[in-house]
Coordinates of C-alpha atoms and ligand atoms in Angstrom, one line a residue:
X1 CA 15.8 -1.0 1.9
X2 CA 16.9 -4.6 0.4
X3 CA 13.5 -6.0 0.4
X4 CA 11.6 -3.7 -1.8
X5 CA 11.6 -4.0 -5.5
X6 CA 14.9 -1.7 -7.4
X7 CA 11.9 -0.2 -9.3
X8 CA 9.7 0.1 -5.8
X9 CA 9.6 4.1 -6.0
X10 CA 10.9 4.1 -2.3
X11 CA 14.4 2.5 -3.5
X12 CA 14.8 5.3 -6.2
X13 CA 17.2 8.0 -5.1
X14 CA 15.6 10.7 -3.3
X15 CA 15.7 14.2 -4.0
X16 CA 16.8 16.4 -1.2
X17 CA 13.5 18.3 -0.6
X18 CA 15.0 21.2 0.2
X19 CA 16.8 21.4 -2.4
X20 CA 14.9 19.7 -5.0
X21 CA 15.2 22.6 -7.9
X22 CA 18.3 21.5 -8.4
X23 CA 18.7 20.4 -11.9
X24 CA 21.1 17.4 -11.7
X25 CA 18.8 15.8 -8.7
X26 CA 16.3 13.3 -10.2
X27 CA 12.8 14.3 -9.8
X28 CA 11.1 11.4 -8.2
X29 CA 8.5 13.6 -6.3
X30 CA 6.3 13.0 -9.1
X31 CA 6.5 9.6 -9.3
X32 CA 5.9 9.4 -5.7
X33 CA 2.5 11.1 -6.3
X34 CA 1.8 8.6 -8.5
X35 CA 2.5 6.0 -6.3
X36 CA 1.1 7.2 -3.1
X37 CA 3.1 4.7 -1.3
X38 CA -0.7 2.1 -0.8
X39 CA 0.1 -1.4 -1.1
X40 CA -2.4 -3.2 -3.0
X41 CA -1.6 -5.7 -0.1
X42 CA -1.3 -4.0 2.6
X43 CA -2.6 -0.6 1.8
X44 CA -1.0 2.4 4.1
X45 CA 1.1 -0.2 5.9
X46 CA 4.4 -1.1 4.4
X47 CA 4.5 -4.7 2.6
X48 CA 7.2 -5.3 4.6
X49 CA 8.0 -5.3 8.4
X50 CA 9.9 -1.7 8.5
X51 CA 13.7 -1.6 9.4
X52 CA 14.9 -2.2 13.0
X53 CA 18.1 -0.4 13.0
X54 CA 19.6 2.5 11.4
X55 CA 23.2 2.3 9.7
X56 CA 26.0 1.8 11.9
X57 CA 27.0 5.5 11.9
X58 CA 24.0 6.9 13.5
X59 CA 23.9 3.3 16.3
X60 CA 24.5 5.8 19.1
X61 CA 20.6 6.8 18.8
X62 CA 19.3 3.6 18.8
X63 CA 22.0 2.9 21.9
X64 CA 20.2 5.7 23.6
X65 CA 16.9 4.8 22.5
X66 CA 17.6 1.4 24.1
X67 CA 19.0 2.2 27.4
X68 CA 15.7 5.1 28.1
X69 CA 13.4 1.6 27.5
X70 CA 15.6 -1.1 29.2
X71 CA 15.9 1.5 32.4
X72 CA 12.0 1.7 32.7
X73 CA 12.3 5.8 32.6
X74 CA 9.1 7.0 34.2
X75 CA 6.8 10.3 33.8
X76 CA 8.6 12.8 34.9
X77 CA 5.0 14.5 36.4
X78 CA 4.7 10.5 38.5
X79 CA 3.4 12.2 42.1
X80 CA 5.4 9.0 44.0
X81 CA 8.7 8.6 42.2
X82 CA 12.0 7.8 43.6
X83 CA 15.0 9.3 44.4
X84 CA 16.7 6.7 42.7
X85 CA 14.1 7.2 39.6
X86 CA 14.9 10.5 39.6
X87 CA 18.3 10.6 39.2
X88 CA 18.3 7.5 36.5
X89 CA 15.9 9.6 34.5
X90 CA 18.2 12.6 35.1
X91 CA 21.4 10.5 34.2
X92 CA 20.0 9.3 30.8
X93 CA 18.6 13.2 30.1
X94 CA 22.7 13.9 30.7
X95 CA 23.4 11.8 28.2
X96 CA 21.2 12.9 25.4
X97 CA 22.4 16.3 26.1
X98 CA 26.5 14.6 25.7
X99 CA 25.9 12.9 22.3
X100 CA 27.4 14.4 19.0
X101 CA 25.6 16.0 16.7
X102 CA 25.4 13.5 13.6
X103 CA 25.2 14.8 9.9
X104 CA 21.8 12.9 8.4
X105 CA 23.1 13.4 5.1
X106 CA 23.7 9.4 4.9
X107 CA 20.0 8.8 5.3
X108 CA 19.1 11.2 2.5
X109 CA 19.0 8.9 0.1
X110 CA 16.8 6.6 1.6
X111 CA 12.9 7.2 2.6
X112 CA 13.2 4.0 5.1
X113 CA 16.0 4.7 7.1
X114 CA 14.4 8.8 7.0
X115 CA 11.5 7.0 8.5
X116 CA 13.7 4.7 11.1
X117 CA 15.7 7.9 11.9
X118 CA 11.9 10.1 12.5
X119 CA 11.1 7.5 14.7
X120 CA 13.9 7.1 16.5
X121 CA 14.5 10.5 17.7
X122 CA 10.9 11.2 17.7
X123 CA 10.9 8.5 20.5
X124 CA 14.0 10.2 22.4
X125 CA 12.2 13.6 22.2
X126 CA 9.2 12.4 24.4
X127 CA 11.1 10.4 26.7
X128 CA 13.5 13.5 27.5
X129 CA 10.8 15.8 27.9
X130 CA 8.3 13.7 29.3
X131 CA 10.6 12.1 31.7
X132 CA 11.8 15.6 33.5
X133 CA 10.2 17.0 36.1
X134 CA 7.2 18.9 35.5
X135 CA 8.4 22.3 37.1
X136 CA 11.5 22.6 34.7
X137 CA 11.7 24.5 31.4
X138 CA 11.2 22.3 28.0
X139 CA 14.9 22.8 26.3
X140 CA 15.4 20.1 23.3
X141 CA 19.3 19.7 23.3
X142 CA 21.1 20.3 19.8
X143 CA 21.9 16.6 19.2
X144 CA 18.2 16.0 19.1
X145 CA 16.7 19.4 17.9
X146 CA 19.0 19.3 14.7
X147 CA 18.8 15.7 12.8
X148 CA 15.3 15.6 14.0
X149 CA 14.2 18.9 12.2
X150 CA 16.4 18.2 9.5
X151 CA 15.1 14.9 8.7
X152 CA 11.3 16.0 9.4
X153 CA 12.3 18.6 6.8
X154 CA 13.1 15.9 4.3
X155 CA 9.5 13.5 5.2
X156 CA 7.7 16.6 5.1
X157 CA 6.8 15.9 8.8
X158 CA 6.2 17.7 12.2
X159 CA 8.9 17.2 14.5
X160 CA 7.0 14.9 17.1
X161 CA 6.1 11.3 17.3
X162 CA 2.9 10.9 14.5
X163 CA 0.9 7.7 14.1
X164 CA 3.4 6.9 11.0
X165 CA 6.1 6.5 13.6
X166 CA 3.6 4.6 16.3
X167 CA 1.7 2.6 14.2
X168 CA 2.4 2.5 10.2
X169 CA 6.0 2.1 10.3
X170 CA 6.2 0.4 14.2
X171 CA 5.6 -3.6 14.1
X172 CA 7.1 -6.6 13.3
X173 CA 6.7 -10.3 12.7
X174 CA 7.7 -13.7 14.2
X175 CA 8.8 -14.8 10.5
X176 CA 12.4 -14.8 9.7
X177 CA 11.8 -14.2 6.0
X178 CA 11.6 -10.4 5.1
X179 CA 9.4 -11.2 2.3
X180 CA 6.3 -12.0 4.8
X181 CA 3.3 -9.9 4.0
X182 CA 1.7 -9.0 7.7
X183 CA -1.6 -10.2 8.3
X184 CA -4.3 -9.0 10.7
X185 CA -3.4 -12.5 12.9
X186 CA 0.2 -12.1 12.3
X187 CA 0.3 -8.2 13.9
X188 CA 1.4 -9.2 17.6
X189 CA 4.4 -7.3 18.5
X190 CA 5.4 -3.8 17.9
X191 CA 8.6 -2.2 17.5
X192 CA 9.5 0.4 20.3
X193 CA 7.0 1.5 23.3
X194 CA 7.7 3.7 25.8
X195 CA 6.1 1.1 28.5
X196 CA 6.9 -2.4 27.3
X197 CA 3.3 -3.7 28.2
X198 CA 0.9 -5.3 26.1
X199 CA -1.2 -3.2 26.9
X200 CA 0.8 0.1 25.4
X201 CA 1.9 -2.7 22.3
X202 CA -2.0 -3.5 21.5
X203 CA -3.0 0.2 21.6
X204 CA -0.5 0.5 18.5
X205 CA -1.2 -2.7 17.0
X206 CA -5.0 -2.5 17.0
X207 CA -5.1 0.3 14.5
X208 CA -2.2 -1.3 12.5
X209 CA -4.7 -4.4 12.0
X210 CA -7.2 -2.1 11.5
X211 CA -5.1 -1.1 8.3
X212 CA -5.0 -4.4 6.8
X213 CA -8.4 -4.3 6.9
X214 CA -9.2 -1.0 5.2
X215 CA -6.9 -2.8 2.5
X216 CA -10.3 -4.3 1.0
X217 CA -12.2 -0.8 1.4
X218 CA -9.7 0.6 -0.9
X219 CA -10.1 -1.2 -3.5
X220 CA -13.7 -1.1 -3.4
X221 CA -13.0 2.6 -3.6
X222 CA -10.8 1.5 -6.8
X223 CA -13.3 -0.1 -7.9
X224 CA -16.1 2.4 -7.6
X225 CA -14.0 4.9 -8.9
X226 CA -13.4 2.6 -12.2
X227 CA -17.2 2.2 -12.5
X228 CA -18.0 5.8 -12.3
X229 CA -16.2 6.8 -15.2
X230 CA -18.5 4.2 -17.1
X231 CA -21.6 5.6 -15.4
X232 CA -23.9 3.2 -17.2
X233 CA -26.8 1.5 -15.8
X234 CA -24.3 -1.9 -15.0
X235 CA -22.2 0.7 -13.2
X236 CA -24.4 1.6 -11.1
X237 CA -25.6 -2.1 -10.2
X238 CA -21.9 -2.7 -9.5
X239 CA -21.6 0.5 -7.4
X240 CA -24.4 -0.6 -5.3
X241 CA -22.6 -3.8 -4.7
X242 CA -19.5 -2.1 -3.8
X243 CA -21.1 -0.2 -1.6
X244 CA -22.8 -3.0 0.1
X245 CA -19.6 -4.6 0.8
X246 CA -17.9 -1.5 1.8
X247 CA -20.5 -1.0 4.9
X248 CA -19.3 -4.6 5.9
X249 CA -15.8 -3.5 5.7
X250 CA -16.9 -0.3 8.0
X251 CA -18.6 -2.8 10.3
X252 CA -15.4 -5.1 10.6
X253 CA -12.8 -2.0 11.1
X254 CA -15.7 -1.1 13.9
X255 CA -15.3 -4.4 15.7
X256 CA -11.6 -4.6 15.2
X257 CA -11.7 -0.6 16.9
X258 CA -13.8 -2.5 19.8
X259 CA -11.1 -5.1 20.4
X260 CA -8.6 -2.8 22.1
X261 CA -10.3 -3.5 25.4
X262 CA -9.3 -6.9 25.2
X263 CA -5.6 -6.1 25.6
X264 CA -5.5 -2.6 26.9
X265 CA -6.1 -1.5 30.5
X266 CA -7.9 1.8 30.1
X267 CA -6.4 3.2 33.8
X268 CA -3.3 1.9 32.5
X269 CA -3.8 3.4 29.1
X270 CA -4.6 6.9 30.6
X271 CA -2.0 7.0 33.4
X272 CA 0.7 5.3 32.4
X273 CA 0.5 5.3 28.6
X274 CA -0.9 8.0 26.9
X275 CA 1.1 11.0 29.0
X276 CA 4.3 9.6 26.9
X277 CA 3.4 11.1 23.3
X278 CA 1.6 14.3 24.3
X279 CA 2.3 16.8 21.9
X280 CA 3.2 20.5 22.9
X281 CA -0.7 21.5 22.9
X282 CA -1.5 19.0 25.7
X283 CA 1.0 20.7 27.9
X284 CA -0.8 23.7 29.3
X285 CA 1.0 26.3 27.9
X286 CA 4.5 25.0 28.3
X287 CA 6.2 25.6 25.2
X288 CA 9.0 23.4 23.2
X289 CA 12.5 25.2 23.0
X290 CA 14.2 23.8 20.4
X291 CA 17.9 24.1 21.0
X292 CA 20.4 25.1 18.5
X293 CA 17.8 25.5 16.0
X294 CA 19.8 28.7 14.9
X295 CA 22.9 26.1 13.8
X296 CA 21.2 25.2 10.3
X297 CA 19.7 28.3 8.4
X298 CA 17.3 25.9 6.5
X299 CA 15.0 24.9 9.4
X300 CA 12.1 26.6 11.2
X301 CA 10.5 26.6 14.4
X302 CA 7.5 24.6 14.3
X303 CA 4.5 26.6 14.7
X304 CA 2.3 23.9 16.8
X305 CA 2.8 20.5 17.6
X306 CA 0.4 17.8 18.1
X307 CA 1.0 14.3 20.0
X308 CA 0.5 10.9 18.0
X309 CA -3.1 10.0 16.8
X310 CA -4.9 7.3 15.5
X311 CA -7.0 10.4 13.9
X312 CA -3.9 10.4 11.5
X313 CA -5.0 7.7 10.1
X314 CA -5.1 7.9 6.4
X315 CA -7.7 5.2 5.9
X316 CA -10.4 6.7 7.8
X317 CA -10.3 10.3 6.5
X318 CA -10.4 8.3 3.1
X319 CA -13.7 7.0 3.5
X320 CA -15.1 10.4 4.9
X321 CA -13.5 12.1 1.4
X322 CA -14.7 9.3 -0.5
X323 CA -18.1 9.1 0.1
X324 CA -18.2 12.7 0.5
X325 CA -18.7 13.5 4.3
X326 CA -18.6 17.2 4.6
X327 CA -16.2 17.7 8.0
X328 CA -15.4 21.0 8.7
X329 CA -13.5 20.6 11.8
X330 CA -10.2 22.2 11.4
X331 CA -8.6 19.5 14.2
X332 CA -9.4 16.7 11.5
X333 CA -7.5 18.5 8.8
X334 CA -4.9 19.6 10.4
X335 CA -4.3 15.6 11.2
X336 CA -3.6 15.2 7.7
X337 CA -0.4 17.8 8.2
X338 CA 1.1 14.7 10.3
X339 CA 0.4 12.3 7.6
X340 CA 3.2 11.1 5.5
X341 CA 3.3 13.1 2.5
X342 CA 2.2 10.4 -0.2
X343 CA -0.7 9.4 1.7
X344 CA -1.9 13.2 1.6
X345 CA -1.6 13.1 -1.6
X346 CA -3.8 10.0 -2.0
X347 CA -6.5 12.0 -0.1
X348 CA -5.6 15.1 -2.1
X349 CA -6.1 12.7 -5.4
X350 CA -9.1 11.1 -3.8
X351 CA -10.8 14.7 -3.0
X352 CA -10.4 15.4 -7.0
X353 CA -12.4 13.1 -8.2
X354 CA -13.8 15.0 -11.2
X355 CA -16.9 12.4 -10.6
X356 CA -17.8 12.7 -6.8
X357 CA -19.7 9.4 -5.8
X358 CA -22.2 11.6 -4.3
X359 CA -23.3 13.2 -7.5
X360 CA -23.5 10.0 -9.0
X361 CA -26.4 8.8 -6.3
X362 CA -27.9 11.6 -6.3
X363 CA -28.3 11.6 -9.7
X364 CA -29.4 7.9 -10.2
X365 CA -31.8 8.0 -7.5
X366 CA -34.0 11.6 -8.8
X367 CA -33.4 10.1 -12.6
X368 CA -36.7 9.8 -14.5
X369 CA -38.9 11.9 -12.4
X370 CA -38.9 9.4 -9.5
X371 CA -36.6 6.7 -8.3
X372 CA -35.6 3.9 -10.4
X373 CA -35.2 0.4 -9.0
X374 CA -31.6 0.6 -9.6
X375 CA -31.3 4.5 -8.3
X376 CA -32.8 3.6 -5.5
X377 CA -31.0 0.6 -4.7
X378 CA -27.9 2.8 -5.0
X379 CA -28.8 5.1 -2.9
X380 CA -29.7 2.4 -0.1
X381 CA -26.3 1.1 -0.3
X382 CA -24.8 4.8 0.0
X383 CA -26.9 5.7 2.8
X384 CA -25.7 2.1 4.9
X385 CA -22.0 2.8 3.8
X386 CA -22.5 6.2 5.4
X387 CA -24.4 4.9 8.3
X388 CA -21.7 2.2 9.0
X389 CA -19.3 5.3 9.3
X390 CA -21.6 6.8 11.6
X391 CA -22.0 4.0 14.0
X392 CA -18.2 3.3 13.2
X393 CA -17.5 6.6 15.5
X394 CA -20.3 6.1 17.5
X395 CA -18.4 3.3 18.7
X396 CA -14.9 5.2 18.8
X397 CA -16.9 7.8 21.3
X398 CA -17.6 4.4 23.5
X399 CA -13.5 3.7 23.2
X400 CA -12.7 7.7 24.3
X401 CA -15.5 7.5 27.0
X402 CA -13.7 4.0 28.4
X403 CA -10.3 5.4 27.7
X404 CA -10.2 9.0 28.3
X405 CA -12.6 10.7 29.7
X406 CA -13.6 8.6 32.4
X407 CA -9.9 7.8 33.8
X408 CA -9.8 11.7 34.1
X409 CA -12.7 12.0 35.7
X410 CA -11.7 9.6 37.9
X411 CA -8.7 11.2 38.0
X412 CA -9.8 14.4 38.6
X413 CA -11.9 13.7 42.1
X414 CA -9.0 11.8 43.2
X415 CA -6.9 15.5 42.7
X416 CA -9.8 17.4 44.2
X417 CA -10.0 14.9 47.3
X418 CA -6.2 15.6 47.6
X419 CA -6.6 19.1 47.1
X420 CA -4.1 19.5 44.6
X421 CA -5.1 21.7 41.1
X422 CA -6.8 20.4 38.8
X423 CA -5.8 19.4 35.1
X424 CA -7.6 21.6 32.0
X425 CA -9.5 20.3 29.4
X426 CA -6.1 20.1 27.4
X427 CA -5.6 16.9 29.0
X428 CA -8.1 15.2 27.0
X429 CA -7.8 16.5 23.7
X430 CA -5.4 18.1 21.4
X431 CA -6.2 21.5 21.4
X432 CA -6.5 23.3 17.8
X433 CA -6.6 27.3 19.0
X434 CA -9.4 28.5 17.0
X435 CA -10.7 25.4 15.8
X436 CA -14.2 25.7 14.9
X437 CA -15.1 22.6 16.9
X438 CA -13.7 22.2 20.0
X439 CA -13.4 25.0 23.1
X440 CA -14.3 28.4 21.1
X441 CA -15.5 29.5 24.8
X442 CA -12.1 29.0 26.7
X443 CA -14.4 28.2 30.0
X444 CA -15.4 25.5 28.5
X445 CA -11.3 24.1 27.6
X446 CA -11.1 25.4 31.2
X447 CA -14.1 22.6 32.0
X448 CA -12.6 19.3 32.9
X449 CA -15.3 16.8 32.2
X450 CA -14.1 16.6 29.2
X451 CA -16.9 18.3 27.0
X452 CA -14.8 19.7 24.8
X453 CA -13.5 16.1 23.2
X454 CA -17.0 15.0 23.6
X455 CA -18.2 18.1 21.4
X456 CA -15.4 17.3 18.7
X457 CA -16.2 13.8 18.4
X458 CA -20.1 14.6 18.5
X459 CA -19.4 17.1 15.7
X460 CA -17.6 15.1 13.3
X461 CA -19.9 12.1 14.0
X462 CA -23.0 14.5 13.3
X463 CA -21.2 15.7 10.2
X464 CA -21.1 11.8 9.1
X465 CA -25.0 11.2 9.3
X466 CA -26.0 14.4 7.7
X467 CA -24.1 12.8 4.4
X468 CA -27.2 10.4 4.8
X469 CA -29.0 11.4 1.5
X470 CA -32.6 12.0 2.5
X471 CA -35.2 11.8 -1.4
Ligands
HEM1 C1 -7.8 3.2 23.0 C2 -8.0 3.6 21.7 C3 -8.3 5.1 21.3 C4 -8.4 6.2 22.0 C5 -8.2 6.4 23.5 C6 -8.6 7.3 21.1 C7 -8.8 8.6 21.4 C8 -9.0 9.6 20.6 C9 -9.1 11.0 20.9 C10 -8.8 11.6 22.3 C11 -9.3 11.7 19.8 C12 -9.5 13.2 19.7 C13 -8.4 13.9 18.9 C14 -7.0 13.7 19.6 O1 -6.9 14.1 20.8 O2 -6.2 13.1 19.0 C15 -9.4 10.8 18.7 C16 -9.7 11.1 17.4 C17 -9.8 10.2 16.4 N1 -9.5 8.8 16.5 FE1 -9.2 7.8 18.2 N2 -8.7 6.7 19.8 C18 -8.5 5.4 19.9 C19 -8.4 4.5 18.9 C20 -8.6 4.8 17.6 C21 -8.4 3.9 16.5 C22 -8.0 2.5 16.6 C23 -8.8 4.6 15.4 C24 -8.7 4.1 13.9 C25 -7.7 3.8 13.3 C26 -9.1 6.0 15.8 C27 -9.4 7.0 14.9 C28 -9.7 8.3 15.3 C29 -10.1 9.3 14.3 C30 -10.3 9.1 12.8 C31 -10.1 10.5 15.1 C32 -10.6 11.8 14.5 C33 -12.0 12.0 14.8 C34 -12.9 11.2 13.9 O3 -12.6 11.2 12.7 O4 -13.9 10.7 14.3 N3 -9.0 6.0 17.1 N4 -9.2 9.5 19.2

């Protein structure tokens, strides 16, 4: 924590959020809402590369960390593995099950090393239970299940790897000096992966750049924001502007989205990859035990658990709250759960906006009977901001087609040719049970063509272009 600012509201002492009543603990929380954690700089990324190591007391995590990534563990479900593969993966499993379990009382006072420590053990989770055979019982041992609950309890996090852990909070630079901002050319190595490819390192970093640069919508957003509450006739020529410049930025994050397939195999993405941060709904039906759980009388079972997402990305449920995209899809909002905390709150803060931009264009353009030039100007630049959103995810559905759903196709007649059963639709897309979008017919999650992703990402890129306002 060295290299931020003593008034950064990160270095202030934290409250312990489970105890935070207490009346001798600061209150910081509402500082921390002011704040939102966004870098003017580098927006939802940190300013500065995020800490490598936690403190000396807690090394044995990172030791164990190491040694699952230096041994090249392998999935656990790998049709063709080794004896010898086997019983490495086994060994290491052993030890995670040996180590102590360490007080994370140290790390309370610090939101970094909380962060360090999430994605530490968030990391040893999926290697233990995606390493073990596919046949045995999910059991998270008591030196995982405890400090990882405990310190999700203090982010205000689920207990499974998020995009925070795989993306925010996991790159660093060639510069020796801490003080280096990252840039978009500068983002070329991430921190931990489960692989050590490129290819795994560029699906993490993509997004990461992708952050930087959203940096420039936000401040549009600032910006527009600022104008609103003028609402004069200049205001709206500078909205329109904004606006303008904020479909560019779409169109950039768009092409910067398009980019991963120049340093990420998409068989290699699909097979190798992605099966390492699976969450607990992708595993047809096999649930998490968390061990030891019953040790601390302050935590709870997590209800559902979802594998990292580059839906959990702040920056683009911003823009569909800022220009005020209706989505309905309970999937997308429950992404926001695994969200760090201050960044919900930005989108919270953002969704209040006591002046929605909508209203403002709306307005503007059915002024005076009929459209003014300047109304209708406004809403032109609206509609493209809103269109560039749309084409923004009609691109991501080109990225989950080349990614997703046609390895498991292709994965799929390779099992029927075999014989072997066949993987559900819960391979392909994080299942919400109930969601309004995805699978309410559970033939259809049965279906493994992947329809059901398809129908999610058709609904919330439908939901997009209806925001189109139509005079
Ligand atoms: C190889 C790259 C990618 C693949 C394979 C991929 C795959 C997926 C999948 C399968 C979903 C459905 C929900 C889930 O299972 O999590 C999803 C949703 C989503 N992804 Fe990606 N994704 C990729 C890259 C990105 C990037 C770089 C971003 C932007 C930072 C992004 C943003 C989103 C968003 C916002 C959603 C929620 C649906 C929406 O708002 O349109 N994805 N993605």
């Amino acid at each position: 924590m060295d290299h931020l600012g003593p008034n950064h509201f990160l270095s202030l002492p934290r409250p312990d959020s489970l105890s935070s009543t207490a009346s001798n603990v600061p209150d910081t929380t509402t500082l921390a809402a002011h704040d939102f954690d966004v870098d003017t700089r580098t927006g939802f990324l940190p300013p500065q590369a995020p800490i490598s190591r936690l403190p000396a007391t807690l090394e044995c995590w990172e030791v164990v960390l190491e040694d699952a990534i230096a041994s090249k563990l392998q999935l656990g479900e790998k049709p063709d593995l080794s004896d010898g593969e086997k019983k490495k993966s086994e060994e290491w499993r052993e030890r995670v099950r040996k180590l102590p379990i360490l007080s994370i009382d140290e790390l309370k006072n610090s939101e970094i090393a909380l962060r360090r420590a999430h994605q530490v053990l968030g990391w040893i989770m999926h290697f233990y239970i995606h390493s073990m055979p596919p046949s045995e019982a999910i059991c998270i041992p008591p030196p995982i299940t405890l400090p990882l609950l405990q310190v999700s309890a203090q982010l205000q996090l689920p207990p499974v790897l998020t995009y925070s852990d795989d993306v925010l909070y996991n790159w660093r630079l060639d510069s020796e000096n801490p003080e280096e901002l990252p840039t978009i050319a500068a983002l070329r190595r991430c921190q931990i992966s489960f692989t050590s490819t490129t290819d795994e390192a560029e699906f993490y970093l993509v997004p990461a750049r992708m952050e930087l640069a959203g940096v420039e919508a936000l401040e549009l957003m600032r910006s527009t924001m600022d104008e609103m509450f003028v609402g004069d006739e200049i205001a709206v020529r500078r909205i329109t502007g904004y606006l303008r410049e904020l479909a560019d930025v779409i169109q950039r994050l768009r092409e910067l989205l398009l980019s991963v397939r120049e340093g990420c195999d998409p068989h290699r993405f699909y097979n190798d990859i992605r099966p390492w941060f699976r969450g607990e709904d992708s595993q047809a039906g096999r649930k998490w035990v968390f061990e030891g759980i019953e040790q601390d009388p302050n935590l709870v079972a997590p209800k559902e658990l979802s594998g990292a997402s580059a839906g959990q990305s702040t920056l683009i449920h911003a823009l569909d709250v800022f220009l005020g995209v209706n989505q309905t899809s309970k999937l997308l909002k429950r992404m926001q759960t695994y969200m760090p905390r201050h960044h919900r709150a930005f989108l919270a803060h953002l969704a209040n906006n006591p002046r929605p931009l909508r209203d403002l264009v709306f307005t503007a353009a059915t002024s005076d009977n009929g459209q003014t030039k300047d109304g209708a100007a406004l809403l032109d630049a609206y509609n493209g901001a809103v269109m560039a959103l749309k084409e923004f995810r009609d691109a991501h559905m080109i990225i989950v087609t080349l990614y997703v759903i046609g390895p498991a196709r292709h994965a799929q007649k390779a099992l029927q040719e075999s014989g072997q059963p066949i993987p559900t639709a819960s391979d392909y897309v994080q299942q919400a049970p109930n969601d309004d979008t995805i699978g309410k017919d559970q033939e259809g999650l049965k279906g493994t063509g992947g329809t059901d992703l398809v129908q999610f990402l058709k609904g919330v890129r439908d939901q997009t272009k209806e925001a189109v306002i139509k005079i």
